[in-house]
Short mmCIF file of C-alpha atoms and ligand atoms in Angstrom, two decimals:
data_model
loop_
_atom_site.label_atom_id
_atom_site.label_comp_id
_atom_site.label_asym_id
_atom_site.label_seq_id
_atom_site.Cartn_x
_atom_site.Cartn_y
_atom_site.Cartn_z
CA UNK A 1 0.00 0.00 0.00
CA UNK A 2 1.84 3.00 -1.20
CA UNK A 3 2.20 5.38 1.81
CA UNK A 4 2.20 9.41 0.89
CA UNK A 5 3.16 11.56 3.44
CA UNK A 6 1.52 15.05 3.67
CA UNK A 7 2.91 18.41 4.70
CA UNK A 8 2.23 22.09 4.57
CA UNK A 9 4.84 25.17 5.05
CA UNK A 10 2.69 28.33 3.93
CA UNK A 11 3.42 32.24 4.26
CA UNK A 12 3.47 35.29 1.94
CA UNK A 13 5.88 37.16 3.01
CA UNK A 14 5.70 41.16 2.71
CA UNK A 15 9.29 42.49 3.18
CA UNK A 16 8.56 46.12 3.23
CA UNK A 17 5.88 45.50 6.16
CA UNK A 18 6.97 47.20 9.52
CA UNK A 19 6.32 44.54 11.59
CA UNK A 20 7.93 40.74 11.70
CA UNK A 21 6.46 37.76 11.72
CA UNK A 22 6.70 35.19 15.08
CA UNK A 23 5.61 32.27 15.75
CA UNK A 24 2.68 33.23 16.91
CA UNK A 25 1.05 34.66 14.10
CA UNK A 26 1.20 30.70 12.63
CA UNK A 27 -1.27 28.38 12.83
CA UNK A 28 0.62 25.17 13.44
CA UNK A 29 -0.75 21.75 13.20
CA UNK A 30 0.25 18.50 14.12
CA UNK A 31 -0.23 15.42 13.13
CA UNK A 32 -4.25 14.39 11.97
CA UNK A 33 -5.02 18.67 13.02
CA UNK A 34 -3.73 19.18 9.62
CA UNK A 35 -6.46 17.35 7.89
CA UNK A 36 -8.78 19.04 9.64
CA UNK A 37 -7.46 22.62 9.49
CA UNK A 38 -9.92 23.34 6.99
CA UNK A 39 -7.13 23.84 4.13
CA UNK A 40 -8.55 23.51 0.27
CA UNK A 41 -5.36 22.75 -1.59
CA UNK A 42 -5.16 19.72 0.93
CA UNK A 43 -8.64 19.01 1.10
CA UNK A 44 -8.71 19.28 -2.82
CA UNK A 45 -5.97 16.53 -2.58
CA UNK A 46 -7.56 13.95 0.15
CA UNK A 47 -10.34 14.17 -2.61
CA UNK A 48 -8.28 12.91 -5.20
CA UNK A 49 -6.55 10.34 -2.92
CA UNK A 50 -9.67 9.06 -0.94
CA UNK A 51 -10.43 7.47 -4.62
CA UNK A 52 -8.51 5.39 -4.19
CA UNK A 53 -8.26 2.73 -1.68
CA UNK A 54 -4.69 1.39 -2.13
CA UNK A 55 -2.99 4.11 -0.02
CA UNK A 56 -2.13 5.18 3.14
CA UNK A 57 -2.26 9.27 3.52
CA UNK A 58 -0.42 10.54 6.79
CA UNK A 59 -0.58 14.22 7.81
CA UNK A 60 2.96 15.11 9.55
CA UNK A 61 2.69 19.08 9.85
CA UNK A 62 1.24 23.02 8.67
CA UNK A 63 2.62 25.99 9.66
CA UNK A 64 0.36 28.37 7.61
CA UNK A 65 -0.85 32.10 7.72
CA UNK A 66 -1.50 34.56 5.33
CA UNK A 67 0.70 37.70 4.46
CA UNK A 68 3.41 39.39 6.62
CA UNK A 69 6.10 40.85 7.70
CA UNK A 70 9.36 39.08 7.27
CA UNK A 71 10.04 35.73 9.27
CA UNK A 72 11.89 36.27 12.33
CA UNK A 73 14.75 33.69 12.38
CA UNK A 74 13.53 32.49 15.65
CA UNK A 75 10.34 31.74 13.89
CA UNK A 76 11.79 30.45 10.99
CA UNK A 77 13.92 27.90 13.01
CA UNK A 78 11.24 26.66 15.21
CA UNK A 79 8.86 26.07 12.32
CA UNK A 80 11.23 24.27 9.95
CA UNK A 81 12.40 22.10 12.94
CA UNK A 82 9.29 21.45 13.95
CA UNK A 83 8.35 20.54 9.99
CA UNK A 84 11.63 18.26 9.95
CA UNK A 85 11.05 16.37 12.55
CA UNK A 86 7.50 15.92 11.77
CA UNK A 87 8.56 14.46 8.23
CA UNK A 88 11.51 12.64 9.65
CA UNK A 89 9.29 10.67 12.19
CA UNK A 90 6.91 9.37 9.38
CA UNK A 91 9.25 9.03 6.65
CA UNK A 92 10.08 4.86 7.32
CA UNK A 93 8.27 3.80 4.51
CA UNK A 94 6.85 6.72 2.50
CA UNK A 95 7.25 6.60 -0.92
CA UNK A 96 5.98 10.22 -1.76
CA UNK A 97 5.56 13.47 -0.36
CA UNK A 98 2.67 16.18 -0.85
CA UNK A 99 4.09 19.54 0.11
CA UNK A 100 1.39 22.28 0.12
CA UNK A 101 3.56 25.35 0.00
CA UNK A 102 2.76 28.89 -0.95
CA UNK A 103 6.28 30.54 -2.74
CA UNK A 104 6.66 33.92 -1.38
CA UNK A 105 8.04 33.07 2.05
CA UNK A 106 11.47 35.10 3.17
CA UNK A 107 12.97 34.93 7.06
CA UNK A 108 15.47 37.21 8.21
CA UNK A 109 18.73 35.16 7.41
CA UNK A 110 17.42 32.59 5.29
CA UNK A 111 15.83 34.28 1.69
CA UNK A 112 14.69 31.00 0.51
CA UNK A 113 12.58 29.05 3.51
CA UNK A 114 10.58 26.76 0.65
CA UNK A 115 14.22 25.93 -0.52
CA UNK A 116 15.66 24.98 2.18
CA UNK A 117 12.67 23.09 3.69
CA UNK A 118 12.77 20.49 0.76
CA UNK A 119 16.98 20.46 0.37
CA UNK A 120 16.61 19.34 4.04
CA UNK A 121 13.52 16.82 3.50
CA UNK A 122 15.43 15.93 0.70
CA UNK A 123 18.18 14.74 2.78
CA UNK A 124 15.74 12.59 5.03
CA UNK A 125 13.63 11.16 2.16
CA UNK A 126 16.33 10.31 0.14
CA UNK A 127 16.79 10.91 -3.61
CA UNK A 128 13.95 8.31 -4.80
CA UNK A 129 10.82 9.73 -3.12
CA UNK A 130 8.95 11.76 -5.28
CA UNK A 131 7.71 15.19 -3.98
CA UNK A 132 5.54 17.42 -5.22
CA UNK A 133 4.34 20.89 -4.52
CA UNK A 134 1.50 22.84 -4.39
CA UNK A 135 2.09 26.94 -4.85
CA UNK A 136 0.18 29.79 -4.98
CA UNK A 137 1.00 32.24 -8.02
CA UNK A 138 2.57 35.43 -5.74
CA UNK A 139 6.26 33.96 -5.63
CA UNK A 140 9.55 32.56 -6.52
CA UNK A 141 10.42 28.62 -7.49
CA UNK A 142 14.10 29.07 -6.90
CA UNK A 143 16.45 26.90 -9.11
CA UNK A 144 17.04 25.03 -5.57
CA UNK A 145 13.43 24.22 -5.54
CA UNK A 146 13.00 23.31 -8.82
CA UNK A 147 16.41 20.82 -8.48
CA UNK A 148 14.63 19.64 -5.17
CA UNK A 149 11.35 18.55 -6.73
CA UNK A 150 9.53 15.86 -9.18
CA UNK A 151 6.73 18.18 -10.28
CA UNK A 152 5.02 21.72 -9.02
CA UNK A 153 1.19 22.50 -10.18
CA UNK A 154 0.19 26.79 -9.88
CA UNK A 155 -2.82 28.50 -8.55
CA UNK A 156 -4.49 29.35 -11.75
CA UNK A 157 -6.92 31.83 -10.61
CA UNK A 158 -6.53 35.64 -9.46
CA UNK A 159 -8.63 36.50 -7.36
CA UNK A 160 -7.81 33.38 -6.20
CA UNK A 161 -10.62 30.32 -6.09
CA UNK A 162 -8.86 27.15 -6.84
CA UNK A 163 -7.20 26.43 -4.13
CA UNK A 164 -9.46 23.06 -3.86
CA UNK A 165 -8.86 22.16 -7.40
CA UNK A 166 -5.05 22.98 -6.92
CA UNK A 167 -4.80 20.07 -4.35
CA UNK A 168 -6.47 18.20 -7.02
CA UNK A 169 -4.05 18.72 -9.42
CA UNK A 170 -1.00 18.13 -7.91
CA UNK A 171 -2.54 14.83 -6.17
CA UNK A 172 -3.52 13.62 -9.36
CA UNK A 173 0.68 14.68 -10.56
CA UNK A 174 1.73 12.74 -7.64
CA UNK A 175 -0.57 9.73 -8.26
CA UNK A 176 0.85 9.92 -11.88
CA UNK A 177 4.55 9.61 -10.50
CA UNK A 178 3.52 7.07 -8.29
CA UNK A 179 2.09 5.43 -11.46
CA UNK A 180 5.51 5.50 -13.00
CA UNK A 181 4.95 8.84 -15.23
CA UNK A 182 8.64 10.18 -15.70
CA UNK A 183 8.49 14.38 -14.63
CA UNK A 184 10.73 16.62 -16.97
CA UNK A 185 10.05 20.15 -15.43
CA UNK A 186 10.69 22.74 -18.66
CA UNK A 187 10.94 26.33 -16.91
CA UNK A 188 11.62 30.14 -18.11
CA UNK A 189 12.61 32.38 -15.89
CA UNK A 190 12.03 36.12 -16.65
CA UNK A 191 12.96 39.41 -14.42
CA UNK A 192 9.73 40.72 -14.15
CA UNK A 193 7.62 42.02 -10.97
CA UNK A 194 4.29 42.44 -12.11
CA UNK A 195 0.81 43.69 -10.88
CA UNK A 196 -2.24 45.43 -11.77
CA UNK A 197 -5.55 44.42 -13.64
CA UNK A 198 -4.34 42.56 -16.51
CA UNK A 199 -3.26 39.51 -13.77
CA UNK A 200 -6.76 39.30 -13.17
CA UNK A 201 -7.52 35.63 -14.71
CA UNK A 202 -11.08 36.30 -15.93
CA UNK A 203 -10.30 39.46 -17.82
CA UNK A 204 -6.62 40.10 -18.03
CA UNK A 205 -3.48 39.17 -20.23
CA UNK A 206 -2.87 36.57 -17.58
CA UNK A 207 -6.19 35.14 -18.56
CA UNK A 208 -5.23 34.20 -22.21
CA UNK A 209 -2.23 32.50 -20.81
CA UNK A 210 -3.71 30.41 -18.08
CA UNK A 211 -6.13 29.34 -20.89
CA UNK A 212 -3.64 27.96 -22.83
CA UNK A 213 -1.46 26.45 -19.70
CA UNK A 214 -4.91 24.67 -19.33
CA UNK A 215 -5.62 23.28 -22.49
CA UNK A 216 -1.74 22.01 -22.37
CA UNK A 217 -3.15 20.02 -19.15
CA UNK A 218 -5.34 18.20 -20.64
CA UNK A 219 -2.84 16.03 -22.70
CA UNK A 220 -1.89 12.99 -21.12
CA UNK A 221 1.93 13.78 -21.60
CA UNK A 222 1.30 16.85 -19.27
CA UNK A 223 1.43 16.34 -15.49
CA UNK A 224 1.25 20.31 -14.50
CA UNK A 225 1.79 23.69 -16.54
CA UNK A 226 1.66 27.24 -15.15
CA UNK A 227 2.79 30.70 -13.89
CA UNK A 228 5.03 31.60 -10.71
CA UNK A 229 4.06 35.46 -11.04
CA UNK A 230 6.85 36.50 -8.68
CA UNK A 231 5.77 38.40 -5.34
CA UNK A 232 7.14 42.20 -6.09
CA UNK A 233 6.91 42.75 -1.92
CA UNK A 234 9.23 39.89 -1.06
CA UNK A 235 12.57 41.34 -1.43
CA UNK A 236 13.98 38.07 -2.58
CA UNK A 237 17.42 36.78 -4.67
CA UNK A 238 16.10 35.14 -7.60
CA UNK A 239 12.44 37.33 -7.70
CA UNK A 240 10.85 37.36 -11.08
CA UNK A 241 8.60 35.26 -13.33
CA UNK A 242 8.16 31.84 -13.50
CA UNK A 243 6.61 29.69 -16.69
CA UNK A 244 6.61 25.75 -15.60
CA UNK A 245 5.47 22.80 -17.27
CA UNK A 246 6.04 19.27 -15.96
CA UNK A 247 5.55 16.80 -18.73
CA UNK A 248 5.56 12.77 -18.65
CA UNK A 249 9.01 12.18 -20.32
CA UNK A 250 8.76 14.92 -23.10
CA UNK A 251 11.61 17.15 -23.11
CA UNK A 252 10.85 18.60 -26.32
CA UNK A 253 7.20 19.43 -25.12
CA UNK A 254 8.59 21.03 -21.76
CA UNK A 255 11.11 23.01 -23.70
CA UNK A 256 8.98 24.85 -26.41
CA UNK A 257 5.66 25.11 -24.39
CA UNK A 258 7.37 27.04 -21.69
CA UNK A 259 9.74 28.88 -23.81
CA UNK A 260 6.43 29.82 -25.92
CA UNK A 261 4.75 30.94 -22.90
CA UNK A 262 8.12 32.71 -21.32
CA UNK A 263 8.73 34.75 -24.40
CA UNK A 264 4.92 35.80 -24.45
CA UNK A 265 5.31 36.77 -21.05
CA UNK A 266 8.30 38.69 -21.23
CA UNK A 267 6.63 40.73 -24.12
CA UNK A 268 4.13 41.87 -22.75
CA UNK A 269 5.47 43.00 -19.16
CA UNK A 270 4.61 46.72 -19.58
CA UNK A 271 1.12 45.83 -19.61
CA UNK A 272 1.63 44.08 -16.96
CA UNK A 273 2.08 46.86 -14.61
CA UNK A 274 -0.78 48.76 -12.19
CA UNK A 275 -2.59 51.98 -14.07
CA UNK A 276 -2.41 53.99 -10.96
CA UNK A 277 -4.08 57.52 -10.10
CA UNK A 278 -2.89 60.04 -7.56
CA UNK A 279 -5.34 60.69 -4.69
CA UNK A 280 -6.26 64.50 -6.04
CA UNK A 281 -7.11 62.99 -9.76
CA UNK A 282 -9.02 60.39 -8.30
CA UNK A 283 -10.94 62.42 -6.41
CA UNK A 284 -11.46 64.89 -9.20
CA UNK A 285 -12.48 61.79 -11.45
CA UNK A 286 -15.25 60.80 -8.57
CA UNK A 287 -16.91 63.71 -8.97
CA UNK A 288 -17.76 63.72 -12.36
CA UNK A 289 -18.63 60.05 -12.09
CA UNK A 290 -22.21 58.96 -12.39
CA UNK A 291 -22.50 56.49 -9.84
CA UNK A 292 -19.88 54.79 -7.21
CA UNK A 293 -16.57 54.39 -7.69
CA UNK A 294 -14.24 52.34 -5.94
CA UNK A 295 -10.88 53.42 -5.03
CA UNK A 296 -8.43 50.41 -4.43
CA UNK A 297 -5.33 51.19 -1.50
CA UNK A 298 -3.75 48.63 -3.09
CA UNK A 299 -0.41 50.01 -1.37
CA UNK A 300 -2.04 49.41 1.81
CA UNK A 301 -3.17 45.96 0.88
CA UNK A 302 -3.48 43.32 4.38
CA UNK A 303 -3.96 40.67 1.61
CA UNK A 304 -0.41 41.62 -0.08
CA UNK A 305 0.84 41.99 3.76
CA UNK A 306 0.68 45.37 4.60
CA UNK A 307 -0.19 46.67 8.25
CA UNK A 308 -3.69 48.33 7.04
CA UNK A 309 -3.19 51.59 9.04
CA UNK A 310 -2.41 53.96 6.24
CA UNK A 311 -4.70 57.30 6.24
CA UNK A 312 -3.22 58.60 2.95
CA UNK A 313 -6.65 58.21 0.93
CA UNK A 314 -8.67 59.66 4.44
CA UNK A 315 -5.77 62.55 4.30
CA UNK A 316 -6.92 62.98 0.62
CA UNK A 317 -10.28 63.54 1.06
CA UNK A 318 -10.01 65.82 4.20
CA UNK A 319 -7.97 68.40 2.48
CA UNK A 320 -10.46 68.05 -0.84
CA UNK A 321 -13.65 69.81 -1.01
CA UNK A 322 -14.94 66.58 -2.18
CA UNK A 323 -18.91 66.39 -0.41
CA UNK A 324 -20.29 63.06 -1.90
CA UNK A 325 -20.50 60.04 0.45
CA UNK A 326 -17.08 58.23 1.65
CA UNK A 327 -16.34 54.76 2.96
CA UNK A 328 -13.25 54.01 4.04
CA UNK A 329 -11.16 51.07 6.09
CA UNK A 330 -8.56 51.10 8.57
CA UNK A 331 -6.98 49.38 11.08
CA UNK A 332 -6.68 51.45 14.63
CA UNK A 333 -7.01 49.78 17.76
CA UNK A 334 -6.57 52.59 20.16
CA UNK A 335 -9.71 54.52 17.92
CA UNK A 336 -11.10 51.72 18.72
CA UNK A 337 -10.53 51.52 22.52
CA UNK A 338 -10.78 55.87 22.75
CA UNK A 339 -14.80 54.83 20.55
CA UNK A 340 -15.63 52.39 22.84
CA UNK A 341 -14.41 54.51 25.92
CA UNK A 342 -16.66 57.22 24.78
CA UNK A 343 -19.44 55.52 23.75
CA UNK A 344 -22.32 54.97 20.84
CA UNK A 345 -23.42 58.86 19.69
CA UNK A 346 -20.13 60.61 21.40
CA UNK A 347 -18.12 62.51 19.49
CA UNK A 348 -14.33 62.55 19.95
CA UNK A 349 -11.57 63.43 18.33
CA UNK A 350 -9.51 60.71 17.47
CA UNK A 351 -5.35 60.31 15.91
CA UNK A 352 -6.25 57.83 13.07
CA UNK A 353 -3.40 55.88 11.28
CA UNK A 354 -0.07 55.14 11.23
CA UNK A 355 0.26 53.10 14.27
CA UNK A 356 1.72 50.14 12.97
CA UNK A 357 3.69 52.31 10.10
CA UNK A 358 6.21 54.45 10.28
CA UNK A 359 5.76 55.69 6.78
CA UNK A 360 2.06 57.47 8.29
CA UNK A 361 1.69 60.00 10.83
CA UNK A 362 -1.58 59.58 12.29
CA UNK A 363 -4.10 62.60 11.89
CA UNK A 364 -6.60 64.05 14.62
CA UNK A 365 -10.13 63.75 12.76
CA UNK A 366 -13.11 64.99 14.50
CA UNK A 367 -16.03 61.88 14.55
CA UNK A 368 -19.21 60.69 16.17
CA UNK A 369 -19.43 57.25 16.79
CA UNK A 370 -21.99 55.71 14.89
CA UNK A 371 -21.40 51.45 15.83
CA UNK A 372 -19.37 49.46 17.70
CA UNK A 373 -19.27 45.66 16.89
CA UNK A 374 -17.91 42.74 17.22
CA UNK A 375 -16.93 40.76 14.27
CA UNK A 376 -15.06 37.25 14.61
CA UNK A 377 -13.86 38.26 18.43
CA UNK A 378 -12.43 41.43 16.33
CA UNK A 379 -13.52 44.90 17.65
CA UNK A 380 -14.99 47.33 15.04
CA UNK A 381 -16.13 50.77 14.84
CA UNK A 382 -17.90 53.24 12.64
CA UNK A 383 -16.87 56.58 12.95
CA UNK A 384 -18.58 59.61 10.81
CA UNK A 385 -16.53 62.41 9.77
CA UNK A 386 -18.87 64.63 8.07
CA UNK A 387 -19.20 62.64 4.64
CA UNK A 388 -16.35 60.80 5.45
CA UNK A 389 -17.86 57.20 7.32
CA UNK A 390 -14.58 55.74 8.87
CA UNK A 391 -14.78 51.42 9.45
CA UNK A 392 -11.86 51.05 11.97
CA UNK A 393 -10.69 47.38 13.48
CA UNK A 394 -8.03 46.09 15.39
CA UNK A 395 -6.94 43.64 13.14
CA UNK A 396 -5.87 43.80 9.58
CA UNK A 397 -6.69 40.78 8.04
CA UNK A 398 -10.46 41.77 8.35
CA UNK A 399 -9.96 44.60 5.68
CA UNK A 400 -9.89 42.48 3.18
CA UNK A 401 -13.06 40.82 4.47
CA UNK A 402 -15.48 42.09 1.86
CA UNK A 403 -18.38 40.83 4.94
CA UNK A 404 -16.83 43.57 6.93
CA UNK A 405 -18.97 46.53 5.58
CA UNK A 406 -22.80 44.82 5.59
CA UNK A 407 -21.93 43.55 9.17
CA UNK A 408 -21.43 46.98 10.52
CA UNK A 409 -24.54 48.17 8.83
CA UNK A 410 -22.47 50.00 5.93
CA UNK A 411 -23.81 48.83 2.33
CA UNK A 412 -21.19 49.71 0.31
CA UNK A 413 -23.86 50.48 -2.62
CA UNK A 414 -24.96 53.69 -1.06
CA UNK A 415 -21.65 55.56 -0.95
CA UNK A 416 -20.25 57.71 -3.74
CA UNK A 417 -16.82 56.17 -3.25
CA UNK A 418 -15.99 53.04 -1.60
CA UNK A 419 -12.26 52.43 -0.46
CA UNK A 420 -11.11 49.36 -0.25
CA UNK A 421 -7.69 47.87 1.31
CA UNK A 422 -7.71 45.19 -1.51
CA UNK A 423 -5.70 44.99 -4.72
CA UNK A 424 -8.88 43.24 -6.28
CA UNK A 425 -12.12 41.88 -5.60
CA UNK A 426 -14.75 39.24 -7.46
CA UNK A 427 -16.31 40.74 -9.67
CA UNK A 428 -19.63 40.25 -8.08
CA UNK A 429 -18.30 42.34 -4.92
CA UNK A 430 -17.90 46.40 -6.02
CA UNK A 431 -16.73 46.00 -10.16
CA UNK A 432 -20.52 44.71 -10.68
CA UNK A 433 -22.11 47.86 -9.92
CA UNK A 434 -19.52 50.35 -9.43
CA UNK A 435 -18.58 52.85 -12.84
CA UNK A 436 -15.16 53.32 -12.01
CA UNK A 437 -12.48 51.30 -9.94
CA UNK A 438 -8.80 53.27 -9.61
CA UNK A 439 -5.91 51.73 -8.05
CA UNK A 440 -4.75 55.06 -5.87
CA UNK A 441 -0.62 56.00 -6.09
CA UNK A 442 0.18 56.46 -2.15
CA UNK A 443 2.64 54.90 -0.41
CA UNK A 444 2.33 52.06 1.34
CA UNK A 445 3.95 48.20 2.34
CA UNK A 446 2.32 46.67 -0.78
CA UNK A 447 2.70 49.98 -3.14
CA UNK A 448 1.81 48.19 -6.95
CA UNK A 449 4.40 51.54 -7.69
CA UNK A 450 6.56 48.76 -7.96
CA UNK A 451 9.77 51.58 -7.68
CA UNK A 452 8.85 53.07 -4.46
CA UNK A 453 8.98 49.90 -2.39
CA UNK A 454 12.73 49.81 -2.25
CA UNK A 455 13.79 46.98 -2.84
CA UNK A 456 17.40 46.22 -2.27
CA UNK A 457 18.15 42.39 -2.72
CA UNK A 458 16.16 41.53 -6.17
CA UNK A 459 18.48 40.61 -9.02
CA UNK A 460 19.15 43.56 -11.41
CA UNK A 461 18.69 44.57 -13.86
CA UNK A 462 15.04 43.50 -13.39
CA UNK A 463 11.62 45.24 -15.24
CA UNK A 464 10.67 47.53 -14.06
CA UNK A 465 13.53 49.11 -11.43
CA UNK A 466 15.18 48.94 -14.88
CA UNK A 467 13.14 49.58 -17.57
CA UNK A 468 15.10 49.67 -20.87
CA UNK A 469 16.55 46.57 -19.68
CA UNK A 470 17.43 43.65 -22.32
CA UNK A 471 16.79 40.03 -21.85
CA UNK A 472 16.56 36.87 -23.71
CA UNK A 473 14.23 34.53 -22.25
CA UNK A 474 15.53 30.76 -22.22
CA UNK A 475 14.34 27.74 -21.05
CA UNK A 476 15.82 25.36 -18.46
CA UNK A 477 15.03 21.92 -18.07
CA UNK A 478 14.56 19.65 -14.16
CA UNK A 479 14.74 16.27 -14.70
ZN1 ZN B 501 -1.61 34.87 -4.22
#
């Protein structure tokens, strides 16, 4: 009965955030937790696997959270021993490994984590155990990785929804293996960072890729095909693009699909980057708009790891003479604890932003509190400055909760302009019914300026710190 070992190592990892990462912003689970931590790419994968009744599954470890700051290496040595040993203890016997990872993790010392957690399972598993990997889009496969591995499958989706269906591919790869399919990995690298609307799947350049990565899937001499994006916010050695397709046995296929793909993707970089709008032009464009209009603080993003207390749009609109209705997020516990202090109907003046970044200085607004609640066991308020209706919480990661506005009372469909901490949404949620969405230039953690982050250890030249660049894609082959 073939026995497939199953772990999980998962962080994005934003390196311009403030604040670090620790242990304890992980969720870590041992053992059978795993399976039941509610994960789809493993889910998606026991679905694939529970078809089958020849094979043992055993869940070893997870340490998983969203985006952050950078992993402390306190953090990042606790986690990958804990990992290790985790692997080591079940690994009499296994004869593959499912590794859910995510891509875009960096620690303090260590600027590859996902590398060095499979050289070192590697070294317990032995060179004959296949292992395959699971990754979201946002991040690097380093050459280490890609040396390390049998096969990788890709997130195909931005906004992201296939998590479930990722764990089905990449069960159904490592079935394949198992099944004696031979894995030639065909990859392009290209020094790109990339954001902005045309990586949305359903609408975007990255779209008419995917849909070609997909039809490439469905030959049975392809185990896995798609597109490492890169992570611009990880400050990372080998940052930059990623085309990978893991064939059964065909070189040649590997080779010119992802070369075909890599040069595509190379070509069109420049429209691969964010349209952006400074705060003044937006808010000059909102009020000739006929009907809502969504400005995205994409620089401010919790989902891209960034802290979610900048006030640069609120500072906007305070010094405009903008009067239609505003609704805007932030994070701000001590608002919250001076709201809650005062009470429902007090008015107060509060210091919002900046508290957990330096790059904000927070600003005293004048506001009546309109609702406190508690969403999740995480504090909220609404605040009302005049037009300006402020939705503060103490924790970030419920920004980018697009539940977080109806469950104050706040319907997003009544404001003139709706701000939200997100790079993107569903369509369904704002794009729907909103006649304008602008992705706002301020600064910010997760800035899609992609020049004004700062970055100091990407590999240069790269597009687009350097923009008239050179570069002749080419195509390496894992095996
Ligand atoms: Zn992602």
């Amino acid at each position: 009965m073939p026995k497939i070992i199953v772990a999980n190592y998962f962080q994005e990892t934003n390196s311009f955030h403030p604040n670090p990462t620790t242990y304890e912003d992980f969720n870590v689970h041992f053992g059978q937790d795993l399976f039941e931590a509610g994960r789809e790419d493993i889910n998606g994968a026991l679905n694939i696997f529970s078809q089958r009744s020849d094979l043992e599954i055993v869940p070893t470890y997870g340490a998983s959270m969203g985006a952050g700051g950078t992993i402390t290496h306190e953090c990042f040595d606790r986690t990958t021993g804990e990992c290790l040993e985790a692997i080591e203890k079940n690994s009499a016997g296994a004869d593959a490994l499912f590794f859910a990872l995510h891509g875009a993790m960096a620690a303090e010392i260590e600027k590859d984590p996902e590398g060095y957690i499979l050289e070192e399972t590697r070294k317990i598993l032995g060179p004959d155990i296949p292992i395959v990997i699971s990754l979201d889009m946002h991040g690097t496969v380093t050459r280490r990785m890609l040396e390390l591995i049998d096969g990788a499958a890709i997130l195909h989706t931005y906004p992201h929804i296939d998590w479930y269906q990722l764990g089905e591919r990449t069960a159904t790869m490592l079935l394949s293996i198992l099944d004696g399919a031979k894995p030639v990995i065909g990859s392009v690298y290209t020094p790109t960072m990339v954001r902005g609307d045309e990586l949305k799947t359903a609408t975007g350049v990255h779209g008419t890729f995917i849909r070609h990565l997909e039809r490439l899937e469905e030959r049975d001499d392809v185990l896995a095909a798609g597109i490492m994006l890169g992570h611009p916010p990880t400050d990372c050695p080998e940052q930059g693009s990623r085309i990978i397709v893991v064939t059964d046995n065909n070189r040649e296929l590997a080779e010119r699909e992802a070369m075909r793909i890599g040069q595509n993707f190379w070509d069109m970089r420049e429209r691969m980057q964010c349209v952006l709008h400074s705060v003044e032009e937006a808010i000059e464009n909102a009020k000739k708009a006929d009907g809502s209009v969504v400005f995205s603080d994409a620089a401010d993003a919790t989902s891209s790891g960034a802290p979610g207390t900048s006030n640069a749009i609120l500072k906007g609109f305070l010094e405009s003479d903008y009067t239609g209705r505003v609704l805007l997020p932030i994070r701000d516990e001590p608002a919250i604890k001076q709201a809650m202090k005062a009470g429902l109907g007090s008015t107060i003046t509060v210091p919002l932003g900046g508290t957990r970044d330096p790059r904000f200085t927070p600003i005293d607004v004048e506001v009546t509190v309109e609702a406190l609640a508690i969403r999740d066991d995480i504090p909220i308020a609404v605040l009302r400055a005049g037009n300006i209706t402020i939705v503060a919480a103490t924790q970030g990661g419920i920004l980018c909760d697009r539940w977080m506005y109806p469950a104050v009372g706040q319907d997003p469909k009544t404001f003139d302009v709706i701000i939200q901490k997100l790079p993107h949404t569903p369509y369904e949620f704002y794009d729907e019914w909103a006649v304008r969405n602008m992705t706002i230039d301020v600064p910010g953690a997760a800035s899609p300026n992609i020049k004004t982050l700062g970055h100091k250890i990407v590999p240069r030249p790269i597009y687009p710190l350097d923009e008239d660049m050179s570069f002749t894609p080419q195509v390496e082959i894992f095996d």
